[in-house]
mmCIF file of C-alpha atoms in Angstrom:
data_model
loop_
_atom_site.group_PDB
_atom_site.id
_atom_site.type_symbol
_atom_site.label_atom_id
_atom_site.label_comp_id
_atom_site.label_asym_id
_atom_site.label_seq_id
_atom_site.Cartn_x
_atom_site.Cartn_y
_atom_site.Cartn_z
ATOM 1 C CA UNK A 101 0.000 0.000 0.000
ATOM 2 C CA UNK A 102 1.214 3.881 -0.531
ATOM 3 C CA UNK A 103 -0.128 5.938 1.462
ATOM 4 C CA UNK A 104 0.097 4.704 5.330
ATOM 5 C CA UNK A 105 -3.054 7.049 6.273
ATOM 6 C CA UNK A 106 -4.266 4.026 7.941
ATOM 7 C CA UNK A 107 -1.769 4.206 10.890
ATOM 8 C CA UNK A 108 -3.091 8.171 11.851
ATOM 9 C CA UNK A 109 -5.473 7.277 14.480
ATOM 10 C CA UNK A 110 -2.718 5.350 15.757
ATOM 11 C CA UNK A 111 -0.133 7.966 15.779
ATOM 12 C CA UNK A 112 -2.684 10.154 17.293
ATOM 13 C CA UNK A 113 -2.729 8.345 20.406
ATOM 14 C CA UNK A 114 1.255 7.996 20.990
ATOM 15 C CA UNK A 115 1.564 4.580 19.632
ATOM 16 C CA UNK A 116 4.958 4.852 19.144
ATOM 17 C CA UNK A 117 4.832 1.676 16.990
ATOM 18 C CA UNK A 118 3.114 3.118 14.446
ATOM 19 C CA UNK A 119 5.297 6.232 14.192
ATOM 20 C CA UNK A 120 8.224 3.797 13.242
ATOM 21 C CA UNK A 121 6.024 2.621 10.808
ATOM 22 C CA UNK A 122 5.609 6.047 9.136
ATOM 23 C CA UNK A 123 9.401 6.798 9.338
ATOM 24 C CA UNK A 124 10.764 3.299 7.512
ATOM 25 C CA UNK A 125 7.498 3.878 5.074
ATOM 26 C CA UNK A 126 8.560 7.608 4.082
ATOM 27 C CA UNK A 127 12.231 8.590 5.378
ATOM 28 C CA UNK A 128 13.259 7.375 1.865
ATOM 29 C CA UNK A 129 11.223 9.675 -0.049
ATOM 30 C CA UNK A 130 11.731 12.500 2.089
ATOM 31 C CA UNK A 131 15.229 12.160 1.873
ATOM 32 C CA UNK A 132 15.293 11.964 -1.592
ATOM 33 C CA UNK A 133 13.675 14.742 -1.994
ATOM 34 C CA UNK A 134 15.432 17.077 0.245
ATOM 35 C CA UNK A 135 18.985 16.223 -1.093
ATOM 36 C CA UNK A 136 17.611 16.827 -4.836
ATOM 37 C CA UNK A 137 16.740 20.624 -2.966
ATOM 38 C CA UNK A 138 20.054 20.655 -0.754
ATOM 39 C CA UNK A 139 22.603 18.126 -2.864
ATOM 40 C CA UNK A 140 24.300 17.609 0.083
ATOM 41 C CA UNK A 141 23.975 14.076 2.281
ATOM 42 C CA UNK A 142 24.455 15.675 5.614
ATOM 43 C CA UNK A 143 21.567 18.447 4.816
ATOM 44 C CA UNK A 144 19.321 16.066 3.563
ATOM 45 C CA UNK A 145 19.570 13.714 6.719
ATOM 46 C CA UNK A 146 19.129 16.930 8.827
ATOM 47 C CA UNK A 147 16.380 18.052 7.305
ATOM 48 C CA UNK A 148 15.019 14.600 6.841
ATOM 49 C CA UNK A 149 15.015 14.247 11.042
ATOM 50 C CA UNK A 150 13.263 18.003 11.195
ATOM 51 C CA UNK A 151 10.618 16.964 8.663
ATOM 52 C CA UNK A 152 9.478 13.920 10.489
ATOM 53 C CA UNK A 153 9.642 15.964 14.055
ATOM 54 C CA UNK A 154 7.402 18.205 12.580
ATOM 55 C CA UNK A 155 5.133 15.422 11.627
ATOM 56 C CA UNK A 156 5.211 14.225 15.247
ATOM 57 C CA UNK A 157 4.469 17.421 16.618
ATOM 58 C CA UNK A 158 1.613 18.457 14.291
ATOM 59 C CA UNK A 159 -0.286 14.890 13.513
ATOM 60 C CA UNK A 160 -3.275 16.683 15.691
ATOM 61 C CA UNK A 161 -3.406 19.123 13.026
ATOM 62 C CA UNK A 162 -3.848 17.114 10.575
ATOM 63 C CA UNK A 163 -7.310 17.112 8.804
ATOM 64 C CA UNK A 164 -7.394 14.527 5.818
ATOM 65 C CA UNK A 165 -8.072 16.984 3.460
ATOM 66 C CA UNK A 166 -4.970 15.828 1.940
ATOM 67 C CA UNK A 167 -3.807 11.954 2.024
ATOM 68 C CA UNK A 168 -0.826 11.837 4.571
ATOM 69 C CA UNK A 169 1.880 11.310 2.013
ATOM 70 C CA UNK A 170 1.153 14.935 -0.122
ATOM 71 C CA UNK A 171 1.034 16.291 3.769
ATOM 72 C CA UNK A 172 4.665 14.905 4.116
ATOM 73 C CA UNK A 173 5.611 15.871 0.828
ATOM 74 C CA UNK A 174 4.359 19.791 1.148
ATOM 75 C CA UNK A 175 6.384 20.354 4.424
ATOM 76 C CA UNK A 176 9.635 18.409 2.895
ATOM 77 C CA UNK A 177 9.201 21.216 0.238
ATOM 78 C CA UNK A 178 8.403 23.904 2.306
ATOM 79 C CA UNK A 179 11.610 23.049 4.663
ATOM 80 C CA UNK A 180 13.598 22.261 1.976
ATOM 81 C CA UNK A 181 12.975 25.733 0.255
ATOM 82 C CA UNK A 182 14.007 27.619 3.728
ATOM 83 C CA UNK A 183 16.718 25.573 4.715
ATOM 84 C CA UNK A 184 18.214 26.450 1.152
ATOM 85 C CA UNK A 185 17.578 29.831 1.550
ATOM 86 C CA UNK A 186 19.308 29.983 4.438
ATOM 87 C CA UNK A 187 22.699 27.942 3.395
ATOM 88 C CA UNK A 188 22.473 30.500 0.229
ATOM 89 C CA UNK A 189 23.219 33.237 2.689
ATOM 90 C CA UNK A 190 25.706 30.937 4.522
ATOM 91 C CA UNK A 191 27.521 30.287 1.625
ATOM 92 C CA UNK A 192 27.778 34.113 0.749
ATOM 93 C CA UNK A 193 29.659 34.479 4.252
ATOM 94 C CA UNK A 194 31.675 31.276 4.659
ATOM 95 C CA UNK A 195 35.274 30.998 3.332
ATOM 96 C CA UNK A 196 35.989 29.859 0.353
ATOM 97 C CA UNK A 197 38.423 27.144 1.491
ATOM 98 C CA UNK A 198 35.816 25.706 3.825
ATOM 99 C CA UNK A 199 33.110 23.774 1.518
ATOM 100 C CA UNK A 200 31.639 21.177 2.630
ATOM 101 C CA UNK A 201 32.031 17.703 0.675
ATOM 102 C CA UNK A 202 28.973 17.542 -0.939
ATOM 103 C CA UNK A 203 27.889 14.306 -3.132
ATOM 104 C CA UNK A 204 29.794 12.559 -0.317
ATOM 105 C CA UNK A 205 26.916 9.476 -1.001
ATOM 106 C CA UNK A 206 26.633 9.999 -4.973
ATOM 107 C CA UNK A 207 27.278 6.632 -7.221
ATOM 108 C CA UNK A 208 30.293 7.870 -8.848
ATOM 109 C CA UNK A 209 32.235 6.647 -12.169
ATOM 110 C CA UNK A 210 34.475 4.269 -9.776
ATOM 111 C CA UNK A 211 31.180 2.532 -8.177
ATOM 112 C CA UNK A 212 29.114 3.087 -11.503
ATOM 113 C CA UNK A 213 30.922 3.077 -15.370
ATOM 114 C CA UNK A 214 27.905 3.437 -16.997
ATOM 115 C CA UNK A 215 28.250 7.132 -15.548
ATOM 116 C CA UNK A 216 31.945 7.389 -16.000
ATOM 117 C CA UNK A 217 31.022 10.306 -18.443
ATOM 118 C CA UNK A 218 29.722 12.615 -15.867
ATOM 119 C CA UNK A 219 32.516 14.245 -13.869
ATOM 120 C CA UNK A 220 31.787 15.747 -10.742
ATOM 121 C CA UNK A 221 31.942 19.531 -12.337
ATOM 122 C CA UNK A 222 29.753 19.145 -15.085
ATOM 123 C CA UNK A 223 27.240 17.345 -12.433
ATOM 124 C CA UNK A 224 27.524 20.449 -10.300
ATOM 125 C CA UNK A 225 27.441 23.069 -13.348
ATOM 126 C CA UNK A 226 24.091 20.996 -14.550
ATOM 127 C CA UNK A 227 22.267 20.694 -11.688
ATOM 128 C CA UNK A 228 23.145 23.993 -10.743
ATOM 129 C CA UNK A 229 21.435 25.365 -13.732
ATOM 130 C CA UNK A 230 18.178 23.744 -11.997
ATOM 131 C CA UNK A 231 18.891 25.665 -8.664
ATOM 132 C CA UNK A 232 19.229 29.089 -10.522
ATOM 133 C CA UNK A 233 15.362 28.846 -11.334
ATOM 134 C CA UNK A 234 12.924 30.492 -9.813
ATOM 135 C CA UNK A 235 11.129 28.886 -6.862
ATOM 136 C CA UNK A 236 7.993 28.081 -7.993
ATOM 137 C CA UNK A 237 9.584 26.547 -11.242
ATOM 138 C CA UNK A 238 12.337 24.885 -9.406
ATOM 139 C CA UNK A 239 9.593 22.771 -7.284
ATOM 140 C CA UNK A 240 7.369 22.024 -9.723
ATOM 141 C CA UNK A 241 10.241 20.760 -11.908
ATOM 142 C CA UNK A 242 11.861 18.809 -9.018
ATOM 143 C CA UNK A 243 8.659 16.740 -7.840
ATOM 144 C CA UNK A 244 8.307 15.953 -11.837
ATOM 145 C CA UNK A 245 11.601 15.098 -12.571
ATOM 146 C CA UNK A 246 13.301 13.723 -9.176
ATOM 147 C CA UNK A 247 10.516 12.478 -7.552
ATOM 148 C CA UNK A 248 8.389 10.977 -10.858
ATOM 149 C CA UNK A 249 5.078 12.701 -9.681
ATOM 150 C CA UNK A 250 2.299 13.679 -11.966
ATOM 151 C CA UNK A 251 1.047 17.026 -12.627
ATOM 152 C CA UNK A 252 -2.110 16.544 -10.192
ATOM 153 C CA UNK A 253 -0.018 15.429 -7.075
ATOM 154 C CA UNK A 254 2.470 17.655 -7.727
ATOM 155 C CA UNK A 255 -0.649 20.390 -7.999
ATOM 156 C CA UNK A 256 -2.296 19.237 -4.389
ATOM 157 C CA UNK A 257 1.519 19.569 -2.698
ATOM 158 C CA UNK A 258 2.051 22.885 -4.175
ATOM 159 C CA UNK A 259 -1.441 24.008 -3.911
ATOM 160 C CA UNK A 260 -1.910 25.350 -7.478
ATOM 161 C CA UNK A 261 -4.099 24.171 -10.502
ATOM 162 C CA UNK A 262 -2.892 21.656 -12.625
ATOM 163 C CA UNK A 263 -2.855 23.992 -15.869
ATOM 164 C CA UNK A 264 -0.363 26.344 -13.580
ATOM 165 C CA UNK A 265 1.404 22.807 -12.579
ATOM 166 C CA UNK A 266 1.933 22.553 -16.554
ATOM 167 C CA UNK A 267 2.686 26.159 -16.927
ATOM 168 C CA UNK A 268 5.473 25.692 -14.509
ATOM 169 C CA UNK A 269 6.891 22.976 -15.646
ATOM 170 C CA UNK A 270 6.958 24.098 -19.232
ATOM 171 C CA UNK A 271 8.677 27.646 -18.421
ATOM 172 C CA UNK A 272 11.141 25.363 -16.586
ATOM 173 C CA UNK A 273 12.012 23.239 -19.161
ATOM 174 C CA UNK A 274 12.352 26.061 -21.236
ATOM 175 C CA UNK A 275 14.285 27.978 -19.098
ATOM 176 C CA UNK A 276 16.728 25.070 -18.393
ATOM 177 C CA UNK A 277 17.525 24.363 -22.176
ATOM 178 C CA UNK A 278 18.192 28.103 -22.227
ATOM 179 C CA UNK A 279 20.518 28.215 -19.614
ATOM 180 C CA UNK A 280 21.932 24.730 -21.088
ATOM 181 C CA UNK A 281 22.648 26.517 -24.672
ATOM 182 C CA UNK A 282 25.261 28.560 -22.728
ATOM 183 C CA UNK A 283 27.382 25.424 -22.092
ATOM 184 C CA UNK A 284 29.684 23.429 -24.052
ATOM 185 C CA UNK B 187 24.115 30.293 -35.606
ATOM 186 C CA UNK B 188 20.767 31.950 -34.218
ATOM 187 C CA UNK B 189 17.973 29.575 -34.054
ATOM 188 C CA UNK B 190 14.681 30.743 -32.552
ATOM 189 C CA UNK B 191 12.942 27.032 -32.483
ATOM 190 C CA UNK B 192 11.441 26.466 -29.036
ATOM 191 C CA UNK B 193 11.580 22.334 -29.111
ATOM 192 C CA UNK B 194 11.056 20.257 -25.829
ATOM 193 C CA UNK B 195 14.723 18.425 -25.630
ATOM 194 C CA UNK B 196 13.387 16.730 -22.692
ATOM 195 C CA UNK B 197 10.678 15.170 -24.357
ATOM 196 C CA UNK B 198 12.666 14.502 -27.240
ATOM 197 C CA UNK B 199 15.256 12.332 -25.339
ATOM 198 C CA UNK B 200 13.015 10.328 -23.567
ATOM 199 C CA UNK B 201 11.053 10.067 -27.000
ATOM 200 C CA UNK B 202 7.797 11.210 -25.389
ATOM 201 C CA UNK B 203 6.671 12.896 -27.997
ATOM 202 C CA UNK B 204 4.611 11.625 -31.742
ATOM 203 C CA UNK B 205 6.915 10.337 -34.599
ATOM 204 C CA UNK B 206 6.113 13.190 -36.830
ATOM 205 C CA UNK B 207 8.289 15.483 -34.339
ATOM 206 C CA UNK B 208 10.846 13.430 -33.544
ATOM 207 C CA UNK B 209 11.673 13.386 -37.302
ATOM 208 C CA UNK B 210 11.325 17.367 -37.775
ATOM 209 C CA UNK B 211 13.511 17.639 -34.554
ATOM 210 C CA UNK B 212 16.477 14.814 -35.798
ATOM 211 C CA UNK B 213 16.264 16.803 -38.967
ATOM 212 C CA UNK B 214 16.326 19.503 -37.292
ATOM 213 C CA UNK B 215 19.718 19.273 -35.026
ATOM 214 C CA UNK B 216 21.568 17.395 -37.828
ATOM 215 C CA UNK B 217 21.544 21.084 -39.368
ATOM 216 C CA UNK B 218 21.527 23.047 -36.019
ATOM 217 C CA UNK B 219 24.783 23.241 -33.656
ATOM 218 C CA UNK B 220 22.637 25.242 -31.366
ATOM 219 C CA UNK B 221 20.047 22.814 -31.051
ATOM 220 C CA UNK B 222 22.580 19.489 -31.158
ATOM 221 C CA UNK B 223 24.047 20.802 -28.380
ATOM 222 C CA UNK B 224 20.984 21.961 -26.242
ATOM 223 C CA UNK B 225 20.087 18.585 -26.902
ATOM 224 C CA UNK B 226 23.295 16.694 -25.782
ATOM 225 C CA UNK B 227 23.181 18.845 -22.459
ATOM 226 C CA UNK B 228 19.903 18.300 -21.506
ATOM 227 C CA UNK B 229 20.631 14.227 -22.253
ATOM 228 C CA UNK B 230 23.593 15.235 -19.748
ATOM 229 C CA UNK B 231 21.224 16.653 -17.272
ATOM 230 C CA UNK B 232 18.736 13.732 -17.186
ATOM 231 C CA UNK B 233 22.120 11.281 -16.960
ATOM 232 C CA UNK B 234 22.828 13.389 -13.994
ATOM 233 C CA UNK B 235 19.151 13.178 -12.465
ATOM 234 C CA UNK B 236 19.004 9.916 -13.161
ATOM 235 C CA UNK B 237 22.321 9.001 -11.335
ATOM 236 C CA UNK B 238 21.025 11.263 -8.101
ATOM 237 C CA UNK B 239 17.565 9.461 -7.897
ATOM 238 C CA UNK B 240 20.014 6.289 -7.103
ATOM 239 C CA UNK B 241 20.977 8.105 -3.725
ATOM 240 C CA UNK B 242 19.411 6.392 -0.882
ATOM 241 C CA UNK B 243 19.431 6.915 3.132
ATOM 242 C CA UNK B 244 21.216 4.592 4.942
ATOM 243 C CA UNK B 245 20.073 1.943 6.615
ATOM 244 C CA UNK B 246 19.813 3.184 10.459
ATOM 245 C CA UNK B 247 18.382 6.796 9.413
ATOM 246 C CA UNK B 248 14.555 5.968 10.633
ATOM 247 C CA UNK B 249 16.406 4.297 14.170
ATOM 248 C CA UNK B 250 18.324 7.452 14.466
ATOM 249 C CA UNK B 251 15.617 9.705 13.430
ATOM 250 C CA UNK B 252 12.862 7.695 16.211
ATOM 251 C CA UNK B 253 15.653 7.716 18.846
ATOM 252 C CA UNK B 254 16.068 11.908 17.758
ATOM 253 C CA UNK B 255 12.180 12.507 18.331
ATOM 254 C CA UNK B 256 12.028 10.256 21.679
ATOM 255 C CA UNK B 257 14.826 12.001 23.277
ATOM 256 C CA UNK B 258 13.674 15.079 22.756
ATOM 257 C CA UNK B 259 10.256 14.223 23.976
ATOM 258 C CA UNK B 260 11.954 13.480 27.106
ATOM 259 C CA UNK B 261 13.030 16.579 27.291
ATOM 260 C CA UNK B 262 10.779 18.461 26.081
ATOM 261 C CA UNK B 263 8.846 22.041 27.407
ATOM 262 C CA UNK B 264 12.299 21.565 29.875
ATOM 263 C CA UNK B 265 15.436 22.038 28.653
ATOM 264 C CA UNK B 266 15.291 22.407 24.548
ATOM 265 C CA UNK B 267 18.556 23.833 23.479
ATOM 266 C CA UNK B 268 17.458 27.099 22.258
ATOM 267 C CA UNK B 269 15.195 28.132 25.157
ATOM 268 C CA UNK B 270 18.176 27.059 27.442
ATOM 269 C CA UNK B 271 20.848 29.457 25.991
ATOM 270 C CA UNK B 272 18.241 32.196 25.668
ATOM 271 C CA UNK B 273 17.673 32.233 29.597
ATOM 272 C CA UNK B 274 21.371 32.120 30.124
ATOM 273 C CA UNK B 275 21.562 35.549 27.912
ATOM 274 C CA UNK B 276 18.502 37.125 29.727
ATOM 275 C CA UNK B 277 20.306 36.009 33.152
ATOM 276 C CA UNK B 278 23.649 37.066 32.133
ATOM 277 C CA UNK B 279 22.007 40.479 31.113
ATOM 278 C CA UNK B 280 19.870 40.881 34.124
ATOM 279 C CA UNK B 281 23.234 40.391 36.387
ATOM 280 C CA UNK B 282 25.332 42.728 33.929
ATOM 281 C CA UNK B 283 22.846 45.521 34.533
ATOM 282 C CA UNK B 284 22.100 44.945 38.119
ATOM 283 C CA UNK B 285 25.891 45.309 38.628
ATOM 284 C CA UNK B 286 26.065 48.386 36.225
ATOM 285 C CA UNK B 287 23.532 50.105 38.483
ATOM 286 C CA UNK B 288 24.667 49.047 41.871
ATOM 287 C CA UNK B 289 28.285 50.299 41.024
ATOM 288 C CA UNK B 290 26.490 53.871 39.734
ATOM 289 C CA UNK B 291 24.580 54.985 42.560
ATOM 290 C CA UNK B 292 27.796 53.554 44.776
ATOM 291 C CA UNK B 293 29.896 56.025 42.869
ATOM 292 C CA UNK B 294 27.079 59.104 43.241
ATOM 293 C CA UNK B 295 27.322 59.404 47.045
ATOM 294 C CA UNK B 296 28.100 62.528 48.465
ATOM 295 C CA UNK B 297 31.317 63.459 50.337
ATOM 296 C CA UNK B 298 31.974 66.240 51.981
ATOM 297 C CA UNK B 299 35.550 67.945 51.000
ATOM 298 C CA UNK B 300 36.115 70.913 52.454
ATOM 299 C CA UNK B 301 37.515 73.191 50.335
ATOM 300 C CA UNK B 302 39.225 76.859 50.863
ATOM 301 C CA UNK B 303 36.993 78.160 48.156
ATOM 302 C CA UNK B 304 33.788 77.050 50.065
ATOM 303 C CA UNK B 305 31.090 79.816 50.533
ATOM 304 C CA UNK B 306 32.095 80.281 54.509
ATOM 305 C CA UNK B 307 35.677 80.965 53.464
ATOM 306 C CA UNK B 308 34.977 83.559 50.617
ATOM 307 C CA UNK B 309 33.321 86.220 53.186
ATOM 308 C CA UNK B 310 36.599 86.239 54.549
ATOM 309 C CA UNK B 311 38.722 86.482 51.393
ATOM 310 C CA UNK B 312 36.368 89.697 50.437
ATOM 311 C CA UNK B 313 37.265 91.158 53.875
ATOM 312 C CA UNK B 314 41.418 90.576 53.447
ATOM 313 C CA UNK B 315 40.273 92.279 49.629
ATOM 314 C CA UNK B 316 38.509 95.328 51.541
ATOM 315 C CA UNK B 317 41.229 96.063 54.191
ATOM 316 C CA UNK B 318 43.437 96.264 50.714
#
């Protein structure tokens, strides 16, 4: 089954049980999804552990008007989005000798040759090109692409029509190929 | 070369897209460096994707993350980190301006120095003056 809503009531009344339930079900997803925000393994762990805290804390607010997994999925977003804010402005201040090892966990050419042609830089410079778009297009284009959702789910975690979904998604793409153009 | 054709590359490489296209767009980029190369990129980008969807947690992330949440319910409304070092500021504070206004009013008490130029003493310098 995919979507644990069944194990609410449960969580509602402290079962810790069923809280464990809910993290092995989803810690994978949310994970995911934060380090395709962050790109960094010790980021996406962090936020990972915040995400599901906030879950614990706010299960009474919870009013099924979503299913549980697009609730999970709009507050990964939401944190992701701030916590990337915020290590923008930390990377504006920190040194430049002092950056962190991202991609520590990434499958790289030695573990995977049938990606032996993507270096490290032209990983960064690509994906970068996704991080320089704007917000709105930069989540609607990571749930489709990272996280393989379709334009409706993607629509109920975001809040928006589906046509603006599209909309999104298209100046995105767009954008991205433009941006893309500029490299060789 | 300027080329002003607006195609969906992503489409086109996962070959999502009818087979009328994909022949205008291979015809396309075989006479297009613009184009063959927006093309290759965004096949670079979707390698790239595809090789970061791979990334999972590992293993003992939900133990850790359980363990996380139950410690800190043990602690919790008590001693979270953040409240903690913001009472040790406000104490800290408190102290550095009780002391600040103890050692004021310490230093604003009155002594009497008597001093030749006091009031009392003048009347007397005006009369040496007058006998002048």
């Amino acid at each position: 089954m995919d979507d644990f809503s069944f194990l609410l009531e449960h969580i509602k009344n402290n079962n810790e049980q069923a809280f464990v339930r809910l993290v092995e079900a989803y810690n994978g997803m949310v994970f995911q999804l934060a380090f395709s925000f962050l790109k960094n393994t010790e980021e996406a762990e962090d936020l990972t552990q915040d995400v599901f805290l906030s879950v614990y804390e706010n299960i009474g607010q919870f009013r099924n008007e979503s299913s549980l997994k697009t609730w999970i999925y709009r507050i990964t977003v939401n944190k992701s989005l701030n916590r990337q804010r915020k290590l923008k402005w930390c990377r504006f201040f920190r040194p430049i000798g002092s950056v962190p090892s991202d991609d520590k966990n990434l499958i790289t050419e030695d573990t995977n040759p049938q990606y032996a042609v993507l270096n490290k830089e032209l990983k960064a410079k690509l994906t970068n090109a996704i991080d320089n778009l704007p917000e709105r297009q930069r989540t609607a284009f990571t749930l489709y692409k990272y996280q393989d959702l379709g334009h409706q789910e993607i629509a109920e975690i975001m809040g928006l029509s589906v046509s603006a979904v599209e909309s999104l998604i298209h100046r995105a793409k767009q954008n991205l190929q433009a941006a893309l153009a500029e490299f060789r | 070369m300027k080329c002003n054709k607006k195609y969906d590359f992503f489409a086109y490489q996962k070959r999502n897209i009818s087979p009328v296209l994909l022949r205008e767009i291979e015809n396309h980029i075989a006479g297009c460096d613009k184009c063959r190369n927006v093309s290759m990129q965004v096949k670079l980008l979707e390698m790239a994707i595809n090789e970061q969807k791979l990334i999972r947690p590992d293993a003992f992330m939900s133990q850790r993350i359980v363990a996380k949440i139950t410690n800190r319910q043990s602690f919790a409304g008590i001693l979270r980190p953040m409240p903690a070092f913001a009472i040790i500021i406000l104490l800290a504070l408190f102290v550095g301006i009780g002391i600040g206004i103890f050692a004021t009013k310490s230093s604003q008490q009155t002594i009497e120095v008597f001093s030749w130029n006091d009031q009392e003493q003048e009347v007397i310098e005006m009369a040496f003056l007058n006998e002048n």
